[in-house]
CSV table of C-alpha atoms and ligand atoms in Angstrom, one decimal:
chain,number,residue,atom,x,y,z
B,88,THR,CA,31.8,125.9,143.9
B,89,MET,CA,28.6,127.3,142.5
B,90,ALA,CA,29.9,130.8,142.8
B,91,SER,CA,32.6,130.1,140.2
B,92,ILE,CA,30.1,129.0,137.5
B,93,PRO,CA,29.2,131.8,135.1
B,94,SER,CA,25.7,132.2,133.8
B,95,THR,CA,26.7,132.4,130.1
B,96,MET,CA,29.2,130.4,128.0
B,97,LYS,CA,30.9,129.9,124.7
B,98,GLY,CA,29.3,127.2,122.5
B,99,VAL,CA,28.4,126.2,119.0
B,100,ILE,CA,24.7,125.9,118.1
B,101,ILE,CA,22.8,125.2,114.9
B,102,GLU,CA,19.3,126.7,114.3
B,103,THR,CA,19.0,125.0,110.8
B,104,THR,CA,20.7,122.4,108.9
B,105,GLY,CA,23.3,122.8,106.1
B,106,GLY,CA,26.9,123.3,105.4
B,107,THR,CA,29.4,124.8,107.8
B,108,GLU,CA,27.9,128.2,107.4
B,109,VAL,CA,25.0,127.1,109.8
B,110,LEU,CA,27.5,126.5,112.6
B,111,GLN,CA,27.2,129.5,115.0
B,112,TYR,CA,29.9,130.1,117.5
B,113,ARG,CA,28.4,132.0,120.5
B,114,THR,CA,29.7,133.5,123.6
B,115,ASP,CA,26.3,134.2,125.3
B,116,LEU,CA,24.7,130.7,125.6
B,117,PRO,CA,23.1,129.9,129.0
B,118,VAL,CA,25.2,127.6,131.1
B,119,PRO,CA,22.9,124.6,131.6
B,120,SER,CA,21.9,123.2,135.1
B,121,PRO,CA,22.4,119.6,135.9
B,122,GLY,CA,19.0,117.8,136.2
B,123,GLU,CA,18.3,114.5,138.0
B,124,GLY,CA,21.1,112.0,137.3
B,125,GLN,CA,23.2,114.7,135.6
B,126,VAL,CA,26.5,116.3,136.4
B,127,LEU,CA,27.6,119.8,135.1
B,128,VAL,CA,31.0,119.4,133.5
B,129,LYS,CA,33.4,122.1,132.5
B,130,ASN,CA,34.8,120.7,129.3
B,131,ASP,CA,38.6,120.7,128.7
B,132,TYR,CA,38.5,118.9,125.4
B,133,VAL,CA,35.8,118.0,123.1
B,134,GLY,CA,35.9,115.3,120.5
B,135,VAL,CA,34.6,115.8,116.9
B,136,ASN,CA,32.9,112.9,115.3
B,137,TYR,CA,31.5,112.2,111.9
B,138,ILE,CA,28.1,112.1,113.5
B,139,ASP,CA,28.3,115.8,114.3
B,140,THR,CA,28.4,116.5,110.6
B,141,TYR,CA,25.2,114.4,110.1
B,142,PHE,CA,23.4,116.5,112.7
B,143,ARG,CA,24.7,119.6,111.0
B,144,THR,CA,23.6,118.6,107.5
B,145,GLY,CA,20.3,117.0,108.7
B,146,LEU,CA,21.2,113.4,107.6
B,147,TYR,CA,20.2,112.8,111.1
B,148,PRO,CA,17.5,115.0,112.5
B,149,ALA,CA,18.4,117.0,115.6
B,150,PRO,CA,15.9,116.5,118.5
B,151,LYS,CA,15.3,120.3,118.8
B,152,TYR,CA,16.5,123.7,117.6
B,153,PRO,CA,18.6,125.6,118.6
B,154,TYR,CA,20.7,122.6,119.1
B,155,ILE,CA,24.3,122.3,120.6
B,156,LEU,CA,26.3,119.9,118.6
B,157,GLY,CA,28.8,117.3,120.1
B,158,ARG,CA,28.8,113.9,121.6
B,159,GLU,CA,31.9,113.5,123.8
B,160,ALA,CA,34.2,115.4,126.0
B,161,GLU,CA,36.5,115.2,129.0
B,162,GLY,CA,36.5,117.8,131.8
B,163,THR,CA,35.7,118.5,135.4
B,164,VAL,CA,32.5,118.0,137.4
B,165,VAL,CA,31.7,121.5,138.8
B,166,LYS,CA,28.3,120.8,140.0
B,167,ALA,CA,26.3,117.6,141.0
B,168,GLY,CA,22.7,117.1,140.2
B,169,ALA,CA,20.2,115.1,142.2
B,170,GLY,CA,19.7,111.3,142.2
B,171,ASP,CA,22.1,108.6,141.4
B,172,LEU,CA,25.4,110.0,140.0
B,173,TYR,CA,27.4,106.7,139.9
B,174,GLY,CA,29.8,108.0,142.5
B,175,LEU,CA,30.7,111.1,140.6
B,176,ARG,CA,31.4,114.2,142.7
B,177,GLU,CA,32.4,117.8,142.3
B,178,GLY,CA,36.1,118.1,141.3
B,179,ASP,CA,36.2,114.7,139.5
B,180,LYS,CA,38.0,114.5,136.1
B,181,VAL,CA,35.6,112.7,133.8
B,182,LEU,CA,35.3,111.4,130.4
B,183,MET,CA,31.8,111.3,128.9
B,184,LEU,CA,29.4,110.6,126.1
B,185,SER,CA,26.8,113.3,126.2
B,186,GLU,CA,24.9,115.6,123.8
B,187,GLY,CA,25.6,119.2,123.8
B,188,THR,CA,29.5,119.1,124.2
B,189,TYR,CA,30.4,121.8,121.7
B,190,ALA,CA,30.5,124.1,124.6
B,191,GLU,CA,32.3,125.2,127.6
B,192,TYR,CA,29.8,123.4,130.0
B,193,THR,CA,27.7,120.4,129.5
B,194,ALA,CA,24.9,119.0,131.7
B,195,ALA,CA,25.9,115.2,131.2
B,196,ASN,CA,24.1,112.0,132.2
B,197,ALA,CA,26.3,110.5,134.9
B,198,ALA,CA,25.4,107.1,133.7
B,199,LYS,CA,27.5,107.7,130.6
B,200,ALA,CA,30.4,109.5,132.4
B,201,VAL,CA,33.3,107.9,134.2
B,202,LYS,CA,36.3,109.1,136.1
B,203,VAL,CA,39.5,109.5,134.2
B,204,LYS,CA,41.8,106.5,135.0
B,205,GLN,CA,45.1,106.9,136.4
B,206,GLY,CA,47.8,107.1,133.7
B,207,VAL,CA,45.6,108.5,131.0
B,208,GLU,CA,46.9,111.9,130.0
B,209,ALA,CA,45.0,115.0,129.1
B,210,LYS,CA,43.2,114.8,125.7
B,211,VAL,CA,43.5,111.2,125.4
B,212,GLY,CA,40.2,110.4,127.0
B,213,ALA,CA,38.2,112.8,124.7
B,214,ALA,CA,40.2,111.4,121.8
B,215,ALA,CA,39.6,107.8,122.6
B,216,LEU,CA,36.2,107.4,124.1
B,217,LEU,CA,33.7,107.4,121.2
B,218,GLN,CA,35.7,106.1,118.4
B,219,GLY,CA,37.6,103.6,120.5
B,220,LEU,CA,34.4,102.2,122.1
B,221,THR,CA,32.9,101.9,118.5
B,222,ALA,CA,35.9,99.9,117.4
B,223,LEU,CA,35.9,97.8,120.3
B,224,THR,CA,32.2,96.9,120.2
B,225,LEU,CA,32.2,96.3,116.5
B,226,ILE,CA,35.1,93.7,116.8
B,227,ARG,CA,33.6,92.1,120.0
B,228,GLU,CA,29.9,92.2,119.2
B,229,ALA,CA,29.1,92.9,115.6
B,230,HIS,CA,31.4,90.3,114.4
B,231,PRO,CA,33.5,88.7,117.2
B,232,VAL,CA,36.9,88.7,115.4
B,233,LYS,CA,39.2,85.7,116.1
B,234,LYS,CA,43.0,85.3,115.7
B,235,GLY,CA,43.7,84.6,112.1
B,236,ASP,CA,40.5,86.0,110.7
B,237,TRP,CA,40.8,88.0,107.5
B,238,VAL,CA,39.1,91.3,108.0
B,239,LEU,CA,38.7,94.4,105.8
B,240,VAL,CA,38.5,97.9,107.3
B,241,HIS,CA,37.6,100.9,105.1
B,242,ALA,CA,39.0,104.3,105.9
B,243,ALA,CA,41.7,102.8,108.0
B,244,ALA,CA,43.6,106.0,108.7
B,245,GLY,CA,40.5,107.8,110.0
B,246,GLY,CA,39.6,108.2,113.7
B,247,THR,CA,37.6,105.0,114.0
B,248,GLY,CA,39.7,103.3,111.4
B,249,LEU,CA,43.0,103.6,113.4
B,250,TRP,CA,41.2,102.2,116.4
B,251,LEU,CA,40.0,99.2,114.4
B,252,VAL,CA,43.5,98.7,113.0
B,253,GLN,CA,45.2,98.7,116.4
B,254,LEU,CA,42.6,96.6,118.2
B,255,LEU,CA,42.3,94.0,115.3
B,256,LYS,CA,46.1,93.8,115.5
B,257,ALA,CA,45.9,93.1,119.2
B,258,VAL,CA,43.3,90.3,118.5
B,259,GLY,CA,45.7,88.8,115.9
B,260,ALA,CA,43.4,89.4,112.9
B,261,ASN,CA,44.7,89.3,109.3
B,262,LEU,CA,44.0,92.9,108.5
B,263,ILE,CA,43.4,94.5,105.1
B,264,GLY,CA,42.7,98.3,105.2
B,265,THR,CA,41.8,100.9,102.6
B,266,ALA,CA,42.5,104.6,102.5
B,267,SER,CA,42.6,107.2,99.8
B,268,THR,CA,46.1,108.7,99.8
B,269,ARG,CA,49.7,107.5,100.0
B,270,GLU,CA,50.2,109.3,103.2
B,271,LYS,CA,47.2,107.6,104.8
B,272,VAL,CA,48.2,104.2,103.6
B,273,ASP,CA,51.6,104.7,105.2
B,274,LEU,CA,50.1,105.8,108.5
B,275,ALA,CA,47.6,102.9,108.8
B,276,ARG,CA,50.3,100.4,107.7
B,277,LYS,CA,52.6,101.8,110.6
B,278,ALA,CA,49.6,101.5,113.1
B,279,GLY,CA,49.4,97.7,112.1
B,280,ALA,CA,47.5,97.3,109.0
B,281,GLU,CA,49.9,95.0,107.2
B,282,HIS,CA,47.9,94.9,103.9
B,283,MET,CA,46.9,98.5,102.8
B,284,ILE,CA,45.1,99.3,99.5
B,285,ASN,CA,44.8,102.7,98.1
B,286,TYR,CA,41.2,102.6,97.1
B,287,SER,CA,41.4,105.8,95.1
B,288,HIS,CA,43.1,104.0,92.3
B,289,GLU,CA,43.8,100.3,93.2
B,290,ASP,CA,41.4,97.4,92.6
B,291,VAL,CA,40.3,96.6,96.1
B,292,ARG,CA,38.3,93.4,95.1
B,293,SER,CA,41.2,91.7,93.3
B,294,LYS,CA,43.7,92.5,96.0
B,295,VAL,CA,41.4,91.1,98.7
B,296,MET,CA,40.8,87.8,96.7
B,297,GLU,CA,44.6,87.5,96.0
B,298,LEU,CA,45.4,88.0,99.7
B,299,THR,CA,42.7,85.7,101.0
B,300,LYS,CA,43.2,83.0,98.3
B,301,ASP,CA,39.8,83.6,96.8
B,302,LEU,CA,38.0,83.2,100.1
B,303,GLY,CA,37.2,86.9,100.8
B,304,CYS,CA,37.0,88.5,104.3
B,305,VAL,CA,35.0,87.0,107.2
B,306,ALA,CA,34.2,90.6,108.2
B,307,VAL,CA,34.0,93.9,106.5
B,308,PHE,CA,33.9,96.9,108.7
B,309,ASP,CA,32.6,99.8,106.6
B,310,GLY,CA,32.0,103.3,107.9
B,311,VAL,CA,32.2,104.8,104.4
B,312,GLY,CA,28.8,103.8,103.4
B,313,LYS,CA,27.3,104.7,100.0
B,314,SER,CA,30.5,104.5,97.9
B,315,THR,CA,32.0,101.3,99.3
B,316,PHE,CA,28.9,99.2,100.1
B,317,ASP,CA,28.9,97.1,96.9
B,318,LEU,CA,32.6,96.7,97.0
B,319,SER,CA,32.4,95.5,100.6
B,320,LEU,CA,29.8,92.8,99.7
B,321,ASP,CA,32.1,91.8,96.8
B,322,CYS,CA,35.0,91.3,99.3
B,323,LEU,CA,33.1,89.3,101.8
B,324,ALA,CA,33.6,85.6,102.4
B,325,ARG,CA,30.9,82.9,102.3
B,326,LYS,CA,29.0,83.2,105.7
B,327,GLY,CA,30.7,86.6,106.3
B,328,SER,CA,29.6,89.6,108.2
B,329,MET,CA,29.0,92.9,106.4
B,330,VAL,CA,29.1,95.5,109.1
B,331,SER,CA,27.9,98.9,107.8
B,332,PHE,CA,28.4,101.3,110.6
B,333,GLY,CA,28.4,104.8,109.0
B,334,ASN,CA,27.9,107.1,106.1
B,335,ALA,CA,31.0,109.2,105.6
B,336,SER,CA,30.2,109.1,101.7
B,337,GLY,CA,26.6,109.3,102.2
B,338,ALA,CA,23.9,106.8,103.3
B,339,VAL,CA,23.6,103.3,101.8
B,340,PRO,CA,20.6,103.2,99.6
B,341,PRO,CA,17.9,100.7,100.3
B,342,LEU,CA,18.7,97.3,99.0
B,343,THR,CA,16.9,94.0,98.4
B,344,ILE,CA,17.7,91.4,100.9
B,345,ALA,CA,18.2,88.7,98.1
B,346,ARG,CA,21.6,90.5,97.5
B,347,LEU,CA,22.7,88.6,100.7
B,348,SER,CA,22.0,85.1,99.3
B,349,PRO,CA,25.0,84.4,97.1
B,350,LYS,CA,27.2,84.4,100.1
B,351,ASN,CA,24.8,83.5,102.9
B,352,ALA,CA,26.0,86.9,104.3
B,353,ARG,CA,25.0,88.6,107.5
B,354,LEU,CA,24.3,92.3,107.3
B,355,MET,CA,24.4,94.5,110.2
B,356,ARG,CA,24.0,98.3,110.8
B,357,PRO,CA,25.0,98.7,114.5
B,358,THR,CA,25.4,101.9,116.5
B,359,LEU,CA,27.7,102.2,119.5
B,360,PHE,CA,24.9,103.2,121.7
B,361,GLY,CA,23.1,100.0,121.2
B,362,TYR,CA,26.1,98.1,122.7
B,363,ILE,CA,26.7,100.4,125.8
B,364,THR,CA,23.0,101.0,126.8
B,365,THR,CA,23.3,99.8,130.3
B,366,ARG,CA,25.8,101.1,132.8
B,367,GLU,CA,27.2,97.6,133.2
B,368,GLU,CA,27.9,97.4,129.3
B,369,PHE,CA,29.3,101.0,129.3
B,370,GLU,CA,31.8,100.3,132.2
B,371,HIS,CA,32.8,97.0,130.8
B,372,TYR,CA,33.8,98.4,127.5
B,373,VAL,CA,35.3,101.6,128.9
B,374,ASP,CA,37.5,99.6,131.2
B,375,GLU,CA,38.7,97.2,128.4
B,376,LEU,CA,39.3,100.3,126.2
B,377,MET,CA,41.4,102.0,128.9
B,378,GLU,CA,43.4,98.9,129.5
B,379,PHE,CA,44.3,98.9,125.8
B,380,VAL,CA,45.4,102.6,126.2
B,381,THR,CA,47.3,102.3,129.4
B,382,LYS,CA,48.8,98.8,129.3
B,383,ASP,CA,49.1,97.9,125.5
B,384,LYS,CA,50.0,101.6,124.9
B,385,LEU,CA,47.9,102.1,121.9
B,386,ASP,CA,48.7,105.1,119.9
B,387,VAL,CA,45.8,107.7,120.3
B,388,ARG,CA,46.6,109.9,117.3
B,389,ILE,CA,45.3,113.5,117.5
B,390,HIS,CA,45.1,115.2,114.1
B,391,GLU,CA,44.6,118.7,115.6
B,392,THR,CA,43.1,120.5,118.6
B,393,TYR,CA,41.0,123.3,117.1
B,394,ALA,CA,39.8,126.3,119.0
B,395,LEU,CA,36.0,126.1,119.5
B,396,SER,CA,35.5,129.2,117.4
B,397,ASP,CA,37.4,127.5,114.5
B,398,VAL,CA,34.7,124.6,114.4
B,399,ALA,CA,33.8,125.3,110.7
B,400,ARG,CA,37.5,124.5,109.8
B,401,ALA,CA,37.3,121.2,111.7
B,402,HIS,CA,34.2,120.1,110.0
B,403,ASN,CA,35.6,121.2,106.6
B,404,ASP,CA,38.8,119.2,107.3
B,405,LEU,CA,36.9,116.1,108.3
B,406,GLU,CA,34.4,116.1,105.5
B,407,GLY,CA,37.1,117.0,103.0
B,408,ARG,CA,39.0,113.8,103.9
B,409,LYS,CA,42.0,115.9,105.1
B,410,THR,CA,42.4,114.4,108.6
B,411,THR,CA,43.8,111.2,110.1
B,412,GLY,CA,43.1,110.1,113.7
B,413,LYS,CA,41.1,112.3,116.0
B,414,LEU,CA,39.9,116.0,115.9
B,415,LEU,CA,39.5,117.8,119.2
B,416,LEU,CA,38.0,121.2,120.1
B,417,ASP,CA,39.3,123.4,122.9
B,418,PRO,CA,36.2,125.1,124.3
B,419,SER,CA,38.1,127.9,126.1
B,420,LYS,CA,39.3,129.4,122.8
P,597,NDP,P1,36.9,109.4,110.0
P,597,NDP,O1,38.1,110.1,110.8
P,597,NDP,O2,37.1,107.9,109.7
P,597,NDP,O3,36.7,110.3,108.7
P,597,NDP,C1,35.9,109.8,107.6
P,597,NDP,C2,36.9,109.2,106.6
P,597,NDP,O4,36.1,108.5,105.7
P,597,NDP,C3,37.7,110.1,105.9
P,597,NDP,O5,38.9,110.5,106.4
P,597,NDP,C4,37.9,109.4,104.5
P,597,NDP,O6,39.1,108.5,104.6
P,597,NDP,C5,36.7,108.4,104.5
P,597,NDP,N1,35.8,108.7,103.4
P,597,NDP,C6,35.5,108.0,102.3
P,597,NDP,N2,34.7,108.6,101.4
P,597,NDP,C7,34.5,109.8,102.0
P,597,NDP,C8,33.7,111.0,101.5
P,597,NDP,N3,33.1,110.9,100.4
P,597,NDP,N4,33.7,112.0,102.4
P,597,NDP,C9,34.2,112.0,103.4
P,597,NDP,N5,35.0,111.1,103.9
P,597,NDP,C10,35.1,109.9,103.2
P,597,NDP,O7,35.6,109.8,110.8
P,597,NDP,P2,35.1,108.9,112.2
P,597,NDP,O8,36.0,108.2,112.7
P,597,NDP,O9,34.4,110.0,113.0
P,597,NDP,O10,33.8,108.1,111.6
P,597,NDP,C11,34.1,107.2,110.6
P,597,NDP,C12,32.7,106.5,110.3
P,597,NDP,O11,32.3,105.7,111.3
P,597,NDP,C13,31.7,107.5,110.0
P,597,NDP,O12,30.8,106.9,108.9
P,597,NDP,C14,30.9,107.5,111.3
P,597,NDP,O13,29.6,107.9,111.1
P,597,NDP,C15,31.1,106.1,111.7
P,597,NDP,N6,30.8,105.9,113.1
P,597,NDP,C16,29.6,105.1,113.4
P,597,NDP,C17,29.5,104.9,114.8
P,597,NDP,C18,28.3,104.1,115.1
P,597,NDP,O14,28.0,103.9,116.2
P,597,NDP,N7,27.7,103.3,114.2
P,597,NDP,C19,30.2,105.5,115.8
P,597,NDP,C20,31.3,106.3,115.4
P,597,NDP,C21,31.7,106.5,114.0
P,597,NDP,P3,39.9,108.2,103.2
P,597,NDP,O15,40.3,109.5,102.5
P,597,NDP,O16,41.0,107.4,103.5
P,597,NDP,O17,38.8,107.6,102.3
């Protein structure tokens, strides 16, 4: 009920861009009120994504300052706004993609929120939603992967990487993954990436060509960006899809389109949000993702659940390549 909603809350804001020193953990932020088409959600778990670091550093500009970071969470609807809320009501446990989730409460657009499905345990929704939907839409839409396709995935032990590995395995692709340490190589192999390459010291191109009998991969899913872009083009098959979907190592510099000619390559730079723009698209992919989680029992690996007040360490670990799988924040701490 309204009476139980406080007027202030814990949250993490930035007022300027920079290193983790610009992250301000505050206990006095105003609790937002839900506008038209919004629900107020008390967050139980908040997902950390690489994109949060881009807004912090300024690689992606924040729409305003002060700005509350965060893109996804799971929690409970504590207050309904006006307008169409897609059937959501007070008391519903929900998963959502929303801005402003590094906080105890978020006014979230109901159009990008769904009720937690039966059989989905606590934390799993917040750990699965953004990265799982990214991996799923990449393999369905950016390059529809078929059984037997040779596919290369960089940073295969990362959050999005482990989703790509498991979903590609479910599709029956021939999967080649990269990772930077022995432990990450082992982890991604256990998750289903039969052919793993340690790109910190192995020659990725020659290994890919050996495995694919000099044909290359029909698709490369590259979320690493700057440091792997050229390598990814080298590993591509004729008529292959070069899917560049992130910048963990920095933004890919501008290139001349003539570089795509030698292989008649397709180049894409998709974002998740462009594949789940309508409610229909969003529900379609959420349903499919949750089927994978509940029926196919995909492993939703959680690296660590950090206290919200410990957010700087979470960002440092993610950017320092110390993590595998998903990082979560607990906004009550
Ligand atoms: P990850 O958990 O994958 O973490 C990033 C990983 O990238 C690291 O663990 C590391 O793995 C690898 N990496 C390689 N070079 C560097 C570097 N110089 N600095 C840091 N990391 C490096 O993060 P996410 O799953 O959250 O995101 C992965 C990528 O996918 C990001 O680029 C992100 O922006 C992108 N993304 C894009 C979306 C879209 O809509 N387009 C949506 C979601 C994610 P290793 O040590 O093995 O190299």
